[in-house]
Amino acid sequence: MDVRWRQVMVEIIESSVQPDARLLDMATGTADVALLLHKQMPQAQIVGLDPSNNMLDVGRTKTAHTDHIHLQQADAQQFAKLFGPNHFDGATMAFGIRNVPDRNKALCEIHQVLKDQARFCILEFSEPDDSFGIMGQMARWFIRNAVPTVGAILSGAPREYWHLQNSIQQFPSPKEFGHILESLACAGEKAFRLDEIRHLNFGSVQIYSLVALKQSAVDAKMEHGETA
Ligand SMILES: C[S@@+](CC[C@H](N)C(=O)[O-])C[C@H]1O[C@@H](n2cnc3c(N)ncnc32)[C@H](O)[C@@H]1O
């Protein structure tokens, strides 16, 4: 997977948080995004979560040089209690949401730990539609045919690459997923504002740039006489 896609996402996060922000990288895997966040924002405190201890072990070796990245085993669908509400200033999730069985539950858990107005970026594959022209059609052909075939040959793990291709095909289109994100309600309140869907790689990769809306946090501030 192309490091530039993750870099674009990290730059979006960097532009919307303080240098010493508390950041969450959900589905961190071997911590590639956490490391990019750290490189870009060395003062930030970064928590990387993933259910796979095997992936995290590789990540722990890669992040051993810094105490600004903390990796922990957790499932996106049930982790908010580890941190409590309004804990993080920003969050990322790269190529993870597609694999989560209950996506709404995971998104609401992430929403819970984010502060009001915190930036949350999701990086994910999708099949390009016809609006991307011939290059989009080629990218779609590549995902359907070359990814499983070439990936299987190069990696020796054919099942994983068939799963990748299948899961991309089954994932909602960017328009549909954008609608899911915009209309998501957590604890009865609209959860996110979708600022932008950035299309990369001829429409086969998207960055969904969201802002967490925490009406309850705003209400609490007003109660204490602070201006919202
Ligand atoms: C393709 S890897 C992406 C890893 C990393 N974000 C990156 O960009 O390289 C997908 C990751 O999603 C994780 N994952 C799968 N199910 C998950 C869940 N329910 N909650 C959180 N992460 C999950 C996997 O363990 C895996 O590390």
CSV table of C-alpha atoms and ligand atoms in Angstrom, one decimal:
chain,number,residue,atom,x,y,z
A,1,MET,CA,0.0,0.0,0.0
A,2,ASP,CA,1.3,3.4,-1.0
A,3,VAL,CA,2.9,5.4,1.8
A,4,ARG,CA,1.9,8.7,0.0
A,5,TRP,CA,-1.8,8.0,0.7
A,6,ARG,CA,-1.1,7.7,4.4
A,7,GLN,CA,1.1,10.8,4.2
A,8,VAL,CA,-1.8,12.9,2.7
A,9,MET,CA,-4.0,11.8,5.6
A,10,VAL,CA,-1.4,12.6,8.2
A,11,GLU,CA,-1.0,16.1,6.7
A,12,ILE,CA,-4.8,16.7,7.0
A,13,ILE,CA,-4.6,15.7,10.7
A,14,GLU,CA,-1.5,17.9,11.2
A,15,SER,CA,-3.2,20.9,9.8
A,16,SER,CA,-6.1,20.6,12.3
A,17,VAL,CA,-4.4,19.8,15.7
A,18,GLN,CA,-1.9,21.4,18.0
A,19,PRO,CA,1.7,19.9,17.8
A,20,ASP,CA,1.4,18.3,21.2
A,21,ALA,CA,-2.1,16.7,20.4
A,22,ARG,CA,-3.3,13.4,21.7
A,23,LEU,CA,-3.9,11.2,18.6
A,24,LEU,CA,-5.5,7.8,18.1
A,25,ASP,CA,-4.5,5.5,15.2
A,26,MET,CA,-7.3,2.9,15.1
A,27,ALA,CA,-6.4,-0.4,13.3
A,28,THR,CA,-2.8,0.6,13.5
A,29,GLY,CA,-1.5,-2.8,12.4
A,30,THR,CA,2.3,-2.6,12.4
A,31,ALA,CA,2.1,1.2,13.3
A,32,ASP,CA,3.0,2.7,9.9
A,33,VAL,CA,0.5,5.5,10.3
A,34,ALA,CA,1.5,6.0,13.9
A,35,LEU,CA,5.1,6.4,12.8
A,36,LEU,CA,4.2,8.9,10.1
A,37,LEU,CA,2.1,10.9,12.6
A,38,HIS,CA,5.1,10.9,15.0
A,39,LYS,CA,7.5,12.0,12.2
A,40,GLN,CA,5.2,14.9,11.3
A,41,MET,CA,4.3,15.8,14.9
A,42,PRO,CA,7.2,14.7,17.2
A,43,GLN,CA,5.5,16.2,20.3
A,44,ALA,CA,2.2,14.5,19.8
A,45,GLN,CA,1.2,11.6,22.0
A,46,ILE,CA,0.0,8.8,19.8
A,47,VAL,CA,-2.0,5.7,20.8
A,48,GLY,CA,-2.2,2.9,18.2
A,49,LEU,CA,-4.9,0.2,18.7
A,50,ASP,CA,-5.4,-3.1,16.9
A,51,PRO,CA,-6.9,-6.5,17.9
A,52,SER,CA,-3.9,-8.4,16.4
A,53,ASN,CA,-1.1,-8.9,18.8
A,54,ASN,CA,1.1,-10.3,16.0
A,55,MET,CA,0.8,-7.0,14.1
A,56,LEU,CA,1.3,-5.0,17.2
A,57,ASP,CA,4.5,-7.0,18.1
A,58,VAL,CA,6.0,-5.9,14.8
A,59,GLY,CA,4.8,-2.4,15.5
A,60,ARG,CA,6.4,-2.4,18.9
A,61,THR,CA,9.8,-3.2,17.4
A,62,LYS,CA,9.4,-0.4,14.8
A,63,THR,CA,8.4,2.2,17.5
A,64,ALA,CA,10.8,1.1,20.2
A,65,HIS,CA,12.9,4.3,19.7
A,66,THR,CA,10.2,6.6,21.0
A,67,ASP,CA,7.9,6.9,24.0
A,68,HIS,CA,5.5,9.1,22.1
A,69,ILE,CA,3.8,6.1,20.5
A,70,HIS,CA,1.9,3.6,22.7
A,71,LEU,CA,0.5,0.5,21.1
A,72,GLN,CA,-2.3,-1.5,22.7
A,73,GLN,CA,-4.5,-4.4,21.8
A,74,ALA,CA,-8.1,-3.4,21.3
A,75,ASP,CA,-11.1,-3.9,19.0
A,76,ALA,CA,-12.6,-0.8,17.4
A,77,GLN,CA,-16.1,-2.1,18.3
A,78,GLN,CA,-15.4,-2.0,22.0
A,79,PHE,CA,-12.6,0.2,23.3
A,80,ALA,CA,-13.9,3.6,24.3
A,81,LYS,CA,-14.0,2.6,28.0
A,82,LEU,CA,-10.2,2.4,28.0
A,83,PHE,CA,-10.0,6.2,27.6
A,84,GLY,CA,-13.3,7.7,28.4
A,85,PRO,CA,-15.1,10.5,26.5
A,86,ASN,CA,-13.4,13.5,24.9
A,87,HIS,CA,-9.9,12.2,25.2
A,88,PHE,CA,-8.3,12.6,21.8
A,89,ASP,CA,-7.7,15.7,19.6
A,90,GLY,CA,-7.6,13.7,16.4
A,91,ALA,CA,-7.8,10.2,15.0
A,92,THR,CA,-6.9,8.1,11.9
A,93,MET,CA,-8.0,4.7,10.6
A,94,ALA,CA,-6.2,3.4,7.5
A,95,PHE,CA,-7.5,0.4,5.6
A,96,GLY,CA,-9.3,-0.8,8.8
A,97,ILE,CA,-13.0,0.1,8.7
A,98,ARG,CA,-13.6,-2.3,5.8
A,99,ASN,CA,-12.7,-5.2,8.0
A,100,VAL,CA,-14.9,-4.3,11.0
A,101,PRO,CA,-18.1,-6.3,11.2
A,102,ASP,CA,-20.2,-3.6,13.0
A,103,ARG,CA,-18.9,-0.4,11.5
A,104,ASN,CA,-21.5,1.9,13.1
A,105,LYS,CA,-20.5,0.6,16.5
A,106,ALA,CA,-16.8,1.2,15.8
A,107,LEU,CA,-17.5,4.7,14.5
A,108,CYS,CA,-19.5,5.5,17.6
A,109,GLU,CA,-16.8,4.2,19.9
A,110,ILE,CA,-14.3,6.4,18.1
A,111,HIS,CA,-16.7,9.3,18.2
A,112,GLN,CA,-17.0,8.8,22.0
A,113,VAL,CA,-13.3,9.2,22.7
A,114,LEU,CA,-12.9,12.3,20.4
A,115,LYS,CA,-13.2,15.8,21.6
A,116,ASP,CA,-15.7,18.2,20.1
A,117,GLN,CA,-14.5,19.4,16.7
A,118,ALA,CA,-11.7,16.8,16.6
A,119,ARG,CA,-10.6,15.7,13.1
A,120,PHE,CA,-11.0,12.1,12.2
A,121,CYS,CA,-9.7,10.7,8.9
A,122,ILE,CA,-10.6,7.4,7.4
A,123,LEU,CA,-8.4,6.1,4.5
A,124,GLU,CA,-10.0,3.2,2.6
A,125,PHE,CA,-10.2,1.5,-0.8
A,126,SER,CA,-13.3,1.4,-3.0
A,127,GLU,CA,-14.0,0.4,-6.5
A,128,PRO,CA,-13.7,3.5,-8.8
A,129,ASP,CA,-17.0,4.3,-10.6
A,130,ASP,CA,-17.2,5.5,-14.2
A,131,SER,CA,-16.8,9.2,-13.3
A,132,PHE,CA,-13.0,8.5,-13.2
A,133,GLY,CA,-13.0,7.7,-16.9
A,134,ILE,CA,-10.6,5.3,-18.5
A,135,MET,CA,-8.1,5.5,-15.6
A,136,GLY,CA,-10.9,4.6,-13.2
A,137,GLN,CA,-11.9,1.6,-15.3
A,138,MET,CA,-8.2,0.5,-15.4
A,139,ALA,CA,-8.0,0.9,-11.6
A,140,ARG,CA,-11.2,-1.1,-11.2
A,141,TRP,CA,-9.7,-3.9,-13.5
A,142,PHE,CA,-6.5,-3.8,-11.4
A,143,ILE,CA,-8.4,-4.2,-8.1
A,144,ARG,CA,-10.6,-7.1,-9.5
A,145,ASN,CA,-7.9,-9.0,-11.4
A,146,ALA,CA,-4.3,-7.9,-10.7
A,147,VAL,CA,-4.6,-7.5,-6.9
A,148,PRO,CA,-5.7,-11.1,-6.2
A,149,THR,CA,-3.5,-12.7,-8.8
A,150,VAL,CA,-0.3,-10.7,-8.5
A,151,GLY,CA,-0.7,-10.3,-4.7
A,152,ALA,CA,-1.1,-14.1,-4.3
A,153,ILE,CA,1.9,-14.8,-6.4
A,154,LEU,CA,4.2,-12.3,-4.7
A,155,SER,CA,3.0,-12.9,-1.2
A,156,GLY,CA,2.3,-16.7,-1.3
A,157,ALA,CA,-0.9,-15.9,0.6
A,158,PRO,CA,-3.6,-16.2,-2.1
A,159,ARG,CA,-6.6,-16.2,0.4
A,160,GLU,CA,-5.7,-12.9,1.9
A,161,TYR,CA,-5.6,-11.2,-1.5
A,162,TRP,CA,-8.9,-12.7,-2.6
A,163,HIS,CA,-10.3,-11.4,0.6
A,164,LEU,CA,-8.9,-8.0,-0.1
A,165,GLN,CA,-10.5,-7.9,-3.6
A,166,ASN,CA,-13.8,-9.2,-2.3
A,167,SER,CA,-14.0,-6.9,0.6
A,168,ILE,CA,-13.2,-3.9,-1.6
A,169,GLN,CA,-16.0,-4.9,-4.0
A,170,GLN,CA,-18.5,-5.3,-1.1
A,171,PHE,CA,-17.5,-2.0,0.6
A,172,PRO,CA,-20.0,0.9,-0.1
A,173,SER,CA,-19.1,3.4,-2.8
A,174,PRO,CA,-17.5,6.6,-1.6
A,175,LYS,CA,-20.9,8.4,-2.1
A,176,GLU,CA,-22.7,5.7,-0.1
A,177,PHE,CA,-20.1,5.6,2.7
A,178,GLY,CA,-20.0,9.4,2.8
A,179,HIS,CA,-23.8,9.3,3.4
A,180,ILE,CA,-23.4,6.6,6.1
A,181,LEU,CA,-20.9,8.8,7.9
A,182,GLU,CA,-22.9,12.0,7.5
A,183,SER,CA,-26.1,10.4,8.8
A,184,LEU,CA,-24.6,8.4,11.6
A,185,ALA,CA,-26.1,9.1,15.0
A,186,CYS,CA,-24.3,8.1,18.2
A,187,ALA,CA,-26.4,8.1,21.5
A,188,GLY,CA,-29.1,9.9,19.5
A,189,GLU,CA,-27.0,12.7,18.2
A,190,LYS,CA,-25.5,13.4,14.8
A,191,ALA,CA,-21.9,12.2,15.2
A,192,PHE,CA,-19.8,13.7,12.4
A,193,ARG,CA,-19.7,16.4,9.8
A,194,LEU,CA,-18.1,15.2,6.6
A,195,ASP,CA,-15.8,18.0,5.4
A,196,GLU,CA,-14.3,16.3,2.3
A,197,ILE,CA,-13.9,13.0,0.5
A,198,ARG,CA,-10.5,13.2,-1.2
A,199,HIS,CA,-10.2,10.7,-4.1
A,200,LEU,CA,-6.7,9.2,-4.7
A,201,ASN,CA,-5.3,6.7,-7.2
A,202,PHE,CA,-8.0,7.3,-9.8
A,203,GLY,CA,-10.8,6.8,-7.3
A,204,SER,CA,-9.6,3.5,-5.9
A,205,VAL,CA,-8.6,5.1,-2.5
A,206,GLN,CA,-10.5,7.7,-0.5
A,207,ILE,CA,-9.7,9.9,2.5
A,208,TYR,CA,-12.9,10.7,4.4
A,209,SER,CA,-12.2,13.8,6.4
A,210,LEU,CA,-14.6,14.1,9.4
A,211,VAL,CA,-15.1,16.5,12.3
A,212,ALA,CA,-16.6,15.0,15.5
A,213,LEU,CA,-19.7,16.8,16.8
A,214,LYS,CA,-20.2,16.6,20.5
A,215,GLN,CA,-23.3,18.5,21.4
A,216,SER,CA,-23.1,17.1,24.9
A,217,ALA,CA,-19.6,18.6,25.4
A,218,VAL,CA,-20.9,22.0,24.2
A,219,ASP,CA,-23.9,21.8,26.5
A,220,ALA,CA,-21.6,21.0,29.5
A,221,LYS,CA,-19.4,24.1,28.7
A,222,MET,CA,-22.4,26.3,28.5
A,223,GLU,CA,-23.6,25.0,31.8
A,224,HIS,CA,-20.3,26.1,33.3
A,225,GLY,CA,-20.6,29.5,31.8
A,226,GLU,CA,-18.0,29.1,29.1
A,227,THR,CA,-18.7,30.3,25.6
A,228,ALA,CA,-19.0,27.6,23.0
B,1,LIG,C1,-4.7,-3.7,6.1
B,1,LIG,S1,-4.3,-3.6,7.8
B,1,LIG,C2,-4.0,-1.8,8.0
B,1,LIG,C3,-3.0,-1.5,9.0
B,1,LIG,C4,-2.5,0.0,9.1
B,1,LIG,N1,-3.6,0.9,9.4
B,1,LIG,C5,-1.8,0.4,7.8
B,1,LIG,O1,-2.3,1.4,7.2
B,1,LIG,O2,-0.9,-0.3,7.4
B,1,LIG,C6,-5.9,-3.7,8.6
B,1,LIG,C7,-5.8,-3.8,10.1
B,1,LIG,O3,-7.2,-3.7,10.6
B,1,LIG,C8,-7.2,-4.5,11.8
B,1,LIG,N2,-8.5,-4.8,12.3
B,1,LIG,C9,-9.3,-5.8,11.8
B,1,LIG,N3,-10.4,-5.9,12.5
B,1,LIG,C10,-10.4,-4.8,13.4
B,1,LIG,C11,-11.3,-4.4,14.4
B,1,LIG,N4,-12.4,-4.9,14.6
B,1,LIG,N5,-10.9,-3.3,15.1
B,1,LIG,C12,-9.7,-2.7,14.9
B,1,LIG,N6,-8.8,-3.1,14.0
B,1,LIG,C13,-9.2,-4.1,13.2
B,1,LIG,C14,-6.3,-5.7,11.5
B,1,LIG,O4,-5.8,-6.4,12.6
B,1,LIG,C15,-5.2,-5.0,10.7
B,1,LIG,O5,-4.1,-4.7,11.5
